[in-house]
Short mmCIF file of N, CA and C in Angstrom, two decimals:
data_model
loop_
_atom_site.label_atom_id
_atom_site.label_comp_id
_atom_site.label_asym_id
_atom_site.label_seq_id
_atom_site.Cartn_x
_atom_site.Cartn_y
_atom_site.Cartn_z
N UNK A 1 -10.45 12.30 -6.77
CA UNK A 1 -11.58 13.15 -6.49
C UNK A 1 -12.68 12.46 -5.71
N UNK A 2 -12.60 10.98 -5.10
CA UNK A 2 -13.34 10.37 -4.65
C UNK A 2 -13.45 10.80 -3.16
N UNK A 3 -14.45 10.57 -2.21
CA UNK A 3 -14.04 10.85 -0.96
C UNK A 3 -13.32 9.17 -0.32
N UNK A 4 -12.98 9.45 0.66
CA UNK A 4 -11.90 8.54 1.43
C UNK A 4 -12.81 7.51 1.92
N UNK A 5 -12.03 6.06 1.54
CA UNK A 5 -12.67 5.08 1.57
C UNK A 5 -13.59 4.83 0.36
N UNK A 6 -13.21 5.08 -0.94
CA UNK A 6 -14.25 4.96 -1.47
C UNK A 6 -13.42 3.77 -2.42
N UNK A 7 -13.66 2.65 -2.94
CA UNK A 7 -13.24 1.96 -3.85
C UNK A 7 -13.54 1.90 -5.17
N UNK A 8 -12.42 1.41 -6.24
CA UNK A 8 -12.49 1.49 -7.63
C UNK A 8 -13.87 1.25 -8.14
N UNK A 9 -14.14 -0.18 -7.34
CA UNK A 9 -15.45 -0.81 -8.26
C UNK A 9 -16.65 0.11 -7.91
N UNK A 10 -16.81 0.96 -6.68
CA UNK A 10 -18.10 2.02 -6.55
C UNK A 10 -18.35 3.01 -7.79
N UNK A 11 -16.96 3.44 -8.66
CA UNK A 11 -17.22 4.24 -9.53
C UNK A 11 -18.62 4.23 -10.51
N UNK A 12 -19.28 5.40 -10.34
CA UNK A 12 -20.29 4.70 -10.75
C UNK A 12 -20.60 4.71 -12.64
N UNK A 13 -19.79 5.24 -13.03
CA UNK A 13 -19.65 5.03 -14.87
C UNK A 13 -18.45 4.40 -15.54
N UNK A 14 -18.79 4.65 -16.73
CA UNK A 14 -17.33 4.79 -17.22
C UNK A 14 -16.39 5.81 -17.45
N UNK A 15 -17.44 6.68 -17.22
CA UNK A 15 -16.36 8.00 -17.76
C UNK A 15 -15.39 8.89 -16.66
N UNK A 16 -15.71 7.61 -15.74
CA UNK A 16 -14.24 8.70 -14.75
C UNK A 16 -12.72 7.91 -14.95
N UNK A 17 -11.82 8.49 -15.04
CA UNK A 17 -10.86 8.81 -15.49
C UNK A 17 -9.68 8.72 -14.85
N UNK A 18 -8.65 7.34 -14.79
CA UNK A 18 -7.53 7.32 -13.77
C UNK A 18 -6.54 6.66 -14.29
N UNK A 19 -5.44 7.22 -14.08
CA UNK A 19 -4.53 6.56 -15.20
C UNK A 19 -3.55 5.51 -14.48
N UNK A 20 -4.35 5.47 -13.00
CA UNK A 20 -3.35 4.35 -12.07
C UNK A 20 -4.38 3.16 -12.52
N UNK A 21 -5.86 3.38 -12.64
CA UNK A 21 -6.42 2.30 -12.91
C UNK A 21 -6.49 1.85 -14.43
N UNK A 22 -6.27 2.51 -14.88
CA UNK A 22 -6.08 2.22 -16.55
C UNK A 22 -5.13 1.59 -16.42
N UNK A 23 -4.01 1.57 -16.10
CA UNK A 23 -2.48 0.95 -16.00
C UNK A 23 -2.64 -0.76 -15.29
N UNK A 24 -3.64 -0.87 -14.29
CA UNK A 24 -3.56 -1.77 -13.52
C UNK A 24 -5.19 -2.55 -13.98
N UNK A 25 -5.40 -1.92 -15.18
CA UNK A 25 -6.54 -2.95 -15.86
C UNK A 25 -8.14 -2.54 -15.84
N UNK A 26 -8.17 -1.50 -15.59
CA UNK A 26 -9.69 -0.99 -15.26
C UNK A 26 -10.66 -1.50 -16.72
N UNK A 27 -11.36 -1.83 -16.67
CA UNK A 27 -12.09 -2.23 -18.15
C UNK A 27 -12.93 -0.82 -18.34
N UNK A 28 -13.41 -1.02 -19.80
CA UNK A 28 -14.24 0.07 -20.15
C UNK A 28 -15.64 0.27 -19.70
N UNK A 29 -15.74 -0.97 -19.66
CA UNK A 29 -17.44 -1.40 -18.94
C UNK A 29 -18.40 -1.09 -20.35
N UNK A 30 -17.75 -1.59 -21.42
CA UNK A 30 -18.13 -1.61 -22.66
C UNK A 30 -19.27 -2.73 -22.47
N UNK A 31 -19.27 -3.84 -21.92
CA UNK A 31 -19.59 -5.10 -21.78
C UNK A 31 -19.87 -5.49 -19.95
N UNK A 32 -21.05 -6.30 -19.70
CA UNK A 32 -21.43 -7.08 -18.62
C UNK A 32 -20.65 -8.32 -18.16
N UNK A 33 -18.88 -8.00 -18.53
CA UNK A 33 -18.49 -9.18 -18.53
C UNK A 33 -16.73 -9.21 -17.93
N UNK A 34 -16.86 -9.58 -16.98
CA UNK A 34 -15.38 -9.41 -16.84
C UNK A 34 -14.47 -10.41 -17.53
N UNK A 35 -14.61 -10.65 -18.69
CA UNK A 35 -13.01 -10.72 -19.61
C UNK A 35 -12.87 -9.31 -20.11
N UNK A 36 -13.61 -8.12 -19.67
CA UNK A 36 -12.99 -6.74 -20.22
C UNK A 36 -11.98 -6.36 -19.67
N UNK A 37 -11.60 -6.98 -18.31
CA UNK A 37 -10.69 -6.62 -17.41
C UNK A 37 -9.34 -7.31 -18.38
N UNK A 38 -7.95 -6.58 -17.61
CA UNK A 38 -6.81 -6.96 -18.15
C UNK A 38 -6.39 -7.17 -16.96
N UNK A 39 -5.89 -8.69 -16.48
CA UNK A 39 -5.12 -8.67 -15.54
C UNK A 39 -4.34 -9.30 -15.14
N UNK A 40 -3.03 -9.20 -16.62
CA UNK A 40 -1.71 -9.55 -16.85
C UNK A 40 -1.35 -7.83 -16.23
N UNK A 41 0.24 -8.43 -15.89
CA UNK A 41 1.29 -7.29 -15.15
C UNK A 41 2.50 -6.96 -16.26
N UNK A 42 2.79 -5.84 -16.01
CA UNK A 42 3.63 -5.32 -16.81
C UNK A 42 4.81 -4.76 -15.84
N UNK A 43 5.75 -3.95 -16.27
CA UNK A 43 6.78 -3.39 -16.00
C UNK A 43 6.26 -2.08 -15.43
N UNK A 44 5.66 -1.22 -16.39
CA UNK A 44 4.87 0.09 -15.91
C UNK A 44 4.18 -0.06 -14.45
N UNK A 45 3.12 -1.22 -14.34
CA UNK A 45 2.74 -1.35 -12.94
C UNK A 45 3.81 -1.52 -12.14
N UNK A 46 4.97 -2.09 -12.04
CA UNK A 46 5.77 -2.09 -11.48
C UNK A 46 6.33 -0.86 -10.99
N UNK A 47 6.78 -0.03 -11.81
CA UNK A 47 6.91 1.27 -12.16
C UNK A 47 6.38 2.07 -11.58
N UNK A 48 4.79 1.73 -11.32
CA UNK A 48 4.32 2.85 -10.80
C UNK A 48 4.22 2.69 -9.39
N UNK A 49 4.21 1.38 -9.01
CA UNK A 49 3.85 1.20 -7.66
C UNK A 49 4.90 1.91 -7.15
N UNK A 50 6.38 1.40 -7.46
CA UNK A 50 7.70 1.80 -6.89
C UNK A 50 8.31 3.22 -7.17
N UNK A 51 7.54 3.77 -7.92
CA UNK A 51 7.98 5.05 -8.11
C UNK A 51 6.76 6.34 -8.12
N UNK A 52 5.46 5.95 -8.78
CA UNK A 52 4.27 6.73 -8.73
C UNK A 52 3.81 7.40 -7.31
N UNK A 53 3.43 8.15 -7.84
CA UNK A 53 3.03 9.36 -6.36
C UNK A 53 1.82 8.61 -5.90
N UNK A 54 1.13 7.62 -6.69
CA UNK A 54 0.06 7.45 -5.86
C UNK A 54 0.12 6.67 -4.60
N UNK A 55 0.91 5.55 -5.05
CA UNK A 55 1.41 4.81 -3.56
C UNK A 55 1.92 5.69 -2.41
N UNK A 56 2.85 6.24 -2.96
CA UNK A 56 3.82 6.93 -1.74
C UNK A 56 3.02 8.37 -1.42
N UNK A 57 2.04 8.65 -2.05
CA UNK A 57 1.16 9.77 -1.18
C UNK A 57 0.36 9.43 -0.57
N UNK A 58 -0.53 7.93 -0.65
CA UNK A 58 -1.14 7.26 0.57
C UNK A 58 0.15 7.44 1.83
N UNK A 59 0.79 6.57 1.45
CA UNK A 59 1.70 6.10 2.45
C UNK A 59 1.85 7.73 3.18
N UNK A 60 2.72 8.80 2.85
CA UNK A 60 2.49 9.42 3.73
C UNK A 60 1.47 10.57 3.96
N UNK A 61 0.06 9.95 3.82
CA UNK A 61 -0.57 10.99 4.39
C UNK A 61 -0.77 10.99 5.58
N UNK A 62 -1.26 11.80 6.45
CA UNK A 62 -1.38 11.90 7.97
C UNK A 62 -2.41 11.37 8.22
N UNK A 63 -3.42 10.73 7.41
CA UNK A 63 -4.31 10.02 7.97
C UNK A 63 -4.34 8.50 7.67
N UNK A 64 -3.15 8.39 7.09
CA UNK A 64 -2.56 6.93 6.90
C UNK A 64 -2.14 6.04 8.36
N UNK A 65 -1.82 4.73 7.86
CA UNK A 65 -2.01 4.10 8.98
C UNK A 65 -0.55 4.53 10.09
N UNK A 66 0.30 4.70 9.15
CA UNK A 66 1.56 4.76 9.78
C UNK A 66 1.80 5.87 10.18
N UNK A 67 1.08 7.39 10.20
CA UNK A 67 1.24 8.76 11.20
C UNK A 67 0.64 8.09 11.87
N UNK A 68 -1.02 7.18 11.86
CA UNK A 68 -1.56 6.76 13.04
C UNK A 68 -0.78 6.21 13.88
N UNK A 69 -0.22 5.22 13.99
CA UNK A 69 0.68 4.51 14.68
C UNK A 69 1.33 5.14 15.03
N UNK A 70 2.23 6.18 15.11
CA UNK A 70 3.42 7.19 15.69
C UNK A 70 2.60 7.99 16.09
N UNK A 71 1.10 8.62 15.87
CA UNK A 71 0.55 8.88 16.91
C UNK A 71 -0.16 8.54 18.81
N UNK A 72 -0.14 7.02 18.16
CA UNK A 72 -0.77 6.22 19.07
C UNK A 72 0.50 5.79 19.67
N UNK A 73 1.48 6.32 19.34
CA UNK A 73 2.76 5.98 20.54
C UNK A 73 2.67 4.52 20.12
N UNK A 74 2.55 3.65 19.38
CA UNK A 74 3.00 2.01 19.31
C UNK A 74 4.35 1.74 19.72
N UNK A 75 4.58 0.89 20.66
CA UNK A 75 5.99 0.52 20.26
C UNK A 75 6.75 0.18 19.16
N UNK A 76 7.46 -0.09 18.78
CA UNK A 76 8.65 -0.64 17.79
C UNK A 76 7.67 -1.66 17.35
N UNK A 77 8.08 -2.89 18.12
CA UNK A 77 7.41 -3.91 17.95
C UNK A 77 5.89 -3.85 17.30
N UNK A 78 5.28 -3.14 18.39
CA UNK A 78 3.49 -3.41 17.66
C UNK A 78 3.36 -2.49 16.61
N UNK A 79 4.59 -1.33 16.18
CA UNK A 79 4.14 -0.82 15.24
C UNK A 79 4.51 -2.12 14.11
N UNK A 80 5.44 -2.63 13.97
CA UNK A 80 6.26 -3.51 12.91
C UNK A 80 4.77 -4.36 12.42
N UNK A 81 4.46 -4.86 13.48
CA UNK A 81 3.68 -5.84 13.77
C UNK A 81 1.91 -5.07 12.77
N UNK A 82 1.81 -4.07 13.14
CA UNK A 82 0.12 -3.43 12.63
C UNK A 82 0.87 -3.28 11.42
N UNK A 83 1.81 -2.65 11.09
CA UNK A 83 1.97 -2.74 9.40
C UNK A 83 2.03 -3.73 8.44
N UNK A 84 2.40 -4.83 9.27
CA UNK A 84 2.22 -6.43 8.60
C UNK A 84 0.70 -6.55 8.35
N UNK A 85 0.26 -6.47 9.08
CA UNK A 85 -1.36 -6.31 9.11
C UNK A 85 -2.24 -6.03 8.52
N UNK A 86 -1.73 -4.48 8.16
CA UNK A 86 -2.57 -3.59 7.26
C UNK A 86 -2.09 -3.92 6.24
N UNK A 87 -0.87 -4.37 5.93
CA UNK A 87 -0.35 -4.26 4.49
C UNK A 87 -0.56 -5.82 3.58
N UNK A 88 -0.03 -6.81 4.38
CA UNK A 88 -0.16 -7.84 3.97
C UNK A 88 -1.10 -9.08 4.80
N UNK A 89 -1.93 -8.72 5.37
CA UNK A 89 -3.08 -9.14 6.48
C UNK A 89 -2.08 -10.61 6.75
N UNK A 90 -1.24 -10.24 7.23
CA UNK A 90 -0.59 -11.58 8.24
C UNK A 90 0.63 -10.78 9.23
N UNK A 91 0.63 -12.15 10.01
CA UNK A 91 1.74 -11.35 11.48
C UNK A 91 3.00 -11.74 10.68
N UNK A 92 3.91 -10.64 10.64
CA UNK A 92 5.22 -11.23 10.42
C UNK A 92 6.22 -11.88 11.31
N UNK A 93 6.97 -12.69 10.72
CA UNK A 93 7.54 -13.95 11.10
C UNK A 93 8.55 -12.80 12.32
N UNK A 94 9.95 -13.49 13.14
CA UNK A 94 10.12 -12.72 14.23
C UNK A 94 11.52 -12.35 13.72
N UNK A 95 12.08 -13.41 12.74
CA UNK A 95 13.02 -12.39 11.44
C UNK A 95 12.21 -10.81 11.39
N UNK A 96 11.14 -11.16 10.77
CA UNK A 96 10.91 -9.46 9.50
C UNK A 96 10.56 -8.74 11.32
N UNK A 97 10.09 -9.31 12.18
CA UNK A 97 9.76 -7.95 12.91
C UNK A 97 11.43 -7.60 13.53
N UNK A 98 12.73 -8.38 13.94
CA UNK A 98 13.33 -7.82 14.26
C UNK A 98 14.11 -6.94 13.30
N UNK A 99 14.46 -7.19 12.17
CA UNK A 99 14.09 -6.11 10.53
C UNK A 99 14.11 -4.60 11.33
N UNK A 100 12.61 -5.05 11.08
CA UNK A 100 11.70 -3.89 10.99
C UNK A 100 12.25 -3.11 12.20
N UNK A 101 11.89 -3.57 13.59
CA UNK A 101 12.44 -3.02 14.73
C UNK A 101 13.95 -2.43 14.29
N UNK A 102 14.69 -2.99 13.56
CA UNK A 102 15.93 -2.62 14.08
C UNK A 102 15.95 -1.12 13.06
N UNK A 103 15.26 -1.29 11.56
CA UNK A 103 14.95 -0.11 10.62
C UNK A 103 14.54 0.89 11.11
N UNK A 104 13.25 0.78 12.22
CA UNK A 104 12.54 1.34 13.29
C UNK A 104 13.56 2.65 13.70
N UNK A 105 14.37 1.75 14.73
CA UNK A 105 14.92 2.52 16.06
C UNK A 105 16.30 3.43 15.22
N UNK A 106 16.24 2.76 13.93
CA UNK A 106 18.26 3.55 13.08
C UNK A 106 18.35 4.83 13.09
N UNK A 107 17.15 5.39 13.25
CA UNK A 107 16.77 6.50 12.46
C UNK A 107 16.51 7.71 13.69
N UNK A 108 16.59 7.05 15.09
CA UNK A 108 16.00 7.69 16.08
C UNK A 108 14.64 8.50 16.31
N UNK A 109 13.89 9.06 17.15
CA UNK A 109 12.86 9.15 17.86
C UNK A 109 12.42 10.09 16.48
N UNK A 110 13.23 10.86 16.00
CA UNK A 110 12.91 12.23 15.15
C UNK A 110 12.97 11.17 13.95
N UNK A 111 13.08 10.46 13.53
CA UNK A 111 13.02 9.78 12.01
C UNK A 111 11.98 8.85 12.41
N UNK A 112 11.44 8.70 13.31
CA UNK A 112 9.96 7.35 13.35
C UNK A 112 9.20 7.28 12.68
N UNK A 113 8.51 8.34 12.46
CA UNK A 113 7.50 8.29 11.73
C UNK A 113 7.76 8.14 9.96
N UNK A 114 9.00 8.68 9.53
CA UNK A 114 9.43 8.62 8.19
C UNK A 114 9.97 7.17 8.32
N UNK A 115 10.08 6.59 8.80
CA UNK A 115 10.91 5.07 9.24
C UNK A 115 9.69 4.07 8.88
N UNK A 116 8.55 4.42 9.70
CA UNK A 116 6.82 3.75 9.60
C UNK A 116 6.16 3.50 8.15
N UNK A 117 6.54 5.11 7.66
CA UNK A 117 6.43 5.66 5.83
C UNK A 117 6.95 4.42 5.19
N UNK A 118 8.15 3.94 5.28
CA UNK A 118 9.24 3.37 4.37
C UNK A 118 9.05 2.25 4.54
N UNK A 119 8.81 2.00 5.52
CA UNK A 119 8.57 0.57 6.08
C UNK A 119 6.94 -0.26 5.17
N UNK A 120 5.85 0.47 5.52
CA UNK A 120 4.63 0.43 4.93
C UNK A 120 4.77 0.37 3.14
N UNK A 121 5.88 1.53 2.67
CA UNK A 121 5.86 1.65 1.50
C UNK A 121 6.72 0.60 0.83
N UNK A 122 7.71 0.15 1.53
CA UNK A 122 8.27 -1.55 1.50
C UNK A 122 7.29 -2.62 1.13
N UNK A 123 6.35 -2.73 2.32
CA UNK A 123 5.20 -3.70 2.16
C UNK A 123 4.54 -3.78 0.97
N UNK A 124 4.23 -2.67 0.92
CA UNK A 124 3.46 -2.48 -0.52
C UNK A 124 3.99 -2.62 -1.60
N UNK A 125 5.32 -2.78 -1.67
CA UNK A 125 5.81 -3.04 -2.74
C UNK A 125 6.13 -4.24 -2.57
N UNK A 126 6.12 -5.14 -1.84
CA UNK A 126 6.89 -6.51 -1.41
C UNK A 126 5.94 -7.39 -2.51
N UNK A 127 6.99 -8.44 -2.69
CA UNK A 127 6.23 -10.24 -3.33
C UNK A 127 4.89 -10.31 -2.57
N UNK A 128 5.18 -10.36 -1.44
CA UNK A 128 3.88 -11.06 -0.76
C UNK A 128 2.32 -10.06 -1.36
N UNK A 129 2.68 -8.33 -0.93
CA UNK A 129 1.29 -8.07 -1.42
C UNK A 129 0.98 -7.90 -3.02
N UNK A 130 1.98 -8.21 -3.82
CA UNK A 130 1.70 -8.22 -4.87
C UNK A 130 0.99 -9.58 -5.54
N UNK A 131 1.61 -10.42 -4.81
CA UNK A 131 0.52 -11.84 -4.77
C UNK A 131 -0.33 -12.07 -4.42
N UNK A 132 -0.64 -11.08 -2.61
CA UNK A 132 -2.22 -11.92 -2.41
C UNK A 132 -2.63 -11.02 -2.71
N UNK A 133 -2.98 -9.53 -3.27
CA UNK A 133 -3.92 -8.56 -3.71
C UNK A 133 -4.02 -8.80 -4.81
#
């Protein structure tokens, strides 16, 4: 119910209500102190990332990064390349972009943009952003 762009920590009470952030440690704000936070990982976060609507309804909304990119006509390449970016703020190595490129093009001109989706929603689920986020 937030508007876009708005982040967890802006919330401005306690009493709003999310059960992706409850899951992933939101404290009560009982206390001025962050040991209220929980932020050991479980299976469920796992769970939800890889299966919960909330990830995969970012991922494909149309104002996500990856319709952007298949709007902006990116190539193969610089699309592979901006999703490394956005997702895990580093360039990927020239392994993952030829990957990616080759995941890219399997699917032909009419599967791109669902190709961009999967690809992004990969990232997000990958080791890497689960480590540096």
């Amino acid at each position: 119910g937030a508007p876009g762009g708005f982040r967890a920590a802006q919330l401005p009470d306690a009493d709003v209500t999310s059960d992706f952030l409850k899951l992933f440690g939101k404290p009560q704000r009982m206390d001025a102190c962050e040991c209220e936070r929980d932020n050991g990982s479980n299976m469920l976060q796992a769970l939800s990332l890889l299966n919960g609507k909330s990830i995969l309804g970012r991922v494909k909304n149309g104002a996500a990064r990856p319709a952007q990119l298949v709007r902006e006509k990116a190539t193969d390449e610089n699309l592979v390349v901006e999703l490394y970016l956005w997702a895990l703020a580093r360039h990927p190595s020239a392994r993952e972009v030829a990957v990616g490129v080759e995941y890219v093009r399997a699917g032909g001109p009419a599967q791109r943009a669902e190709a961009a989706q999967d690809l992004m929603w990969a990232l997000l689920n990958s080791r890497d952003f689960l480590l540096a986020h």
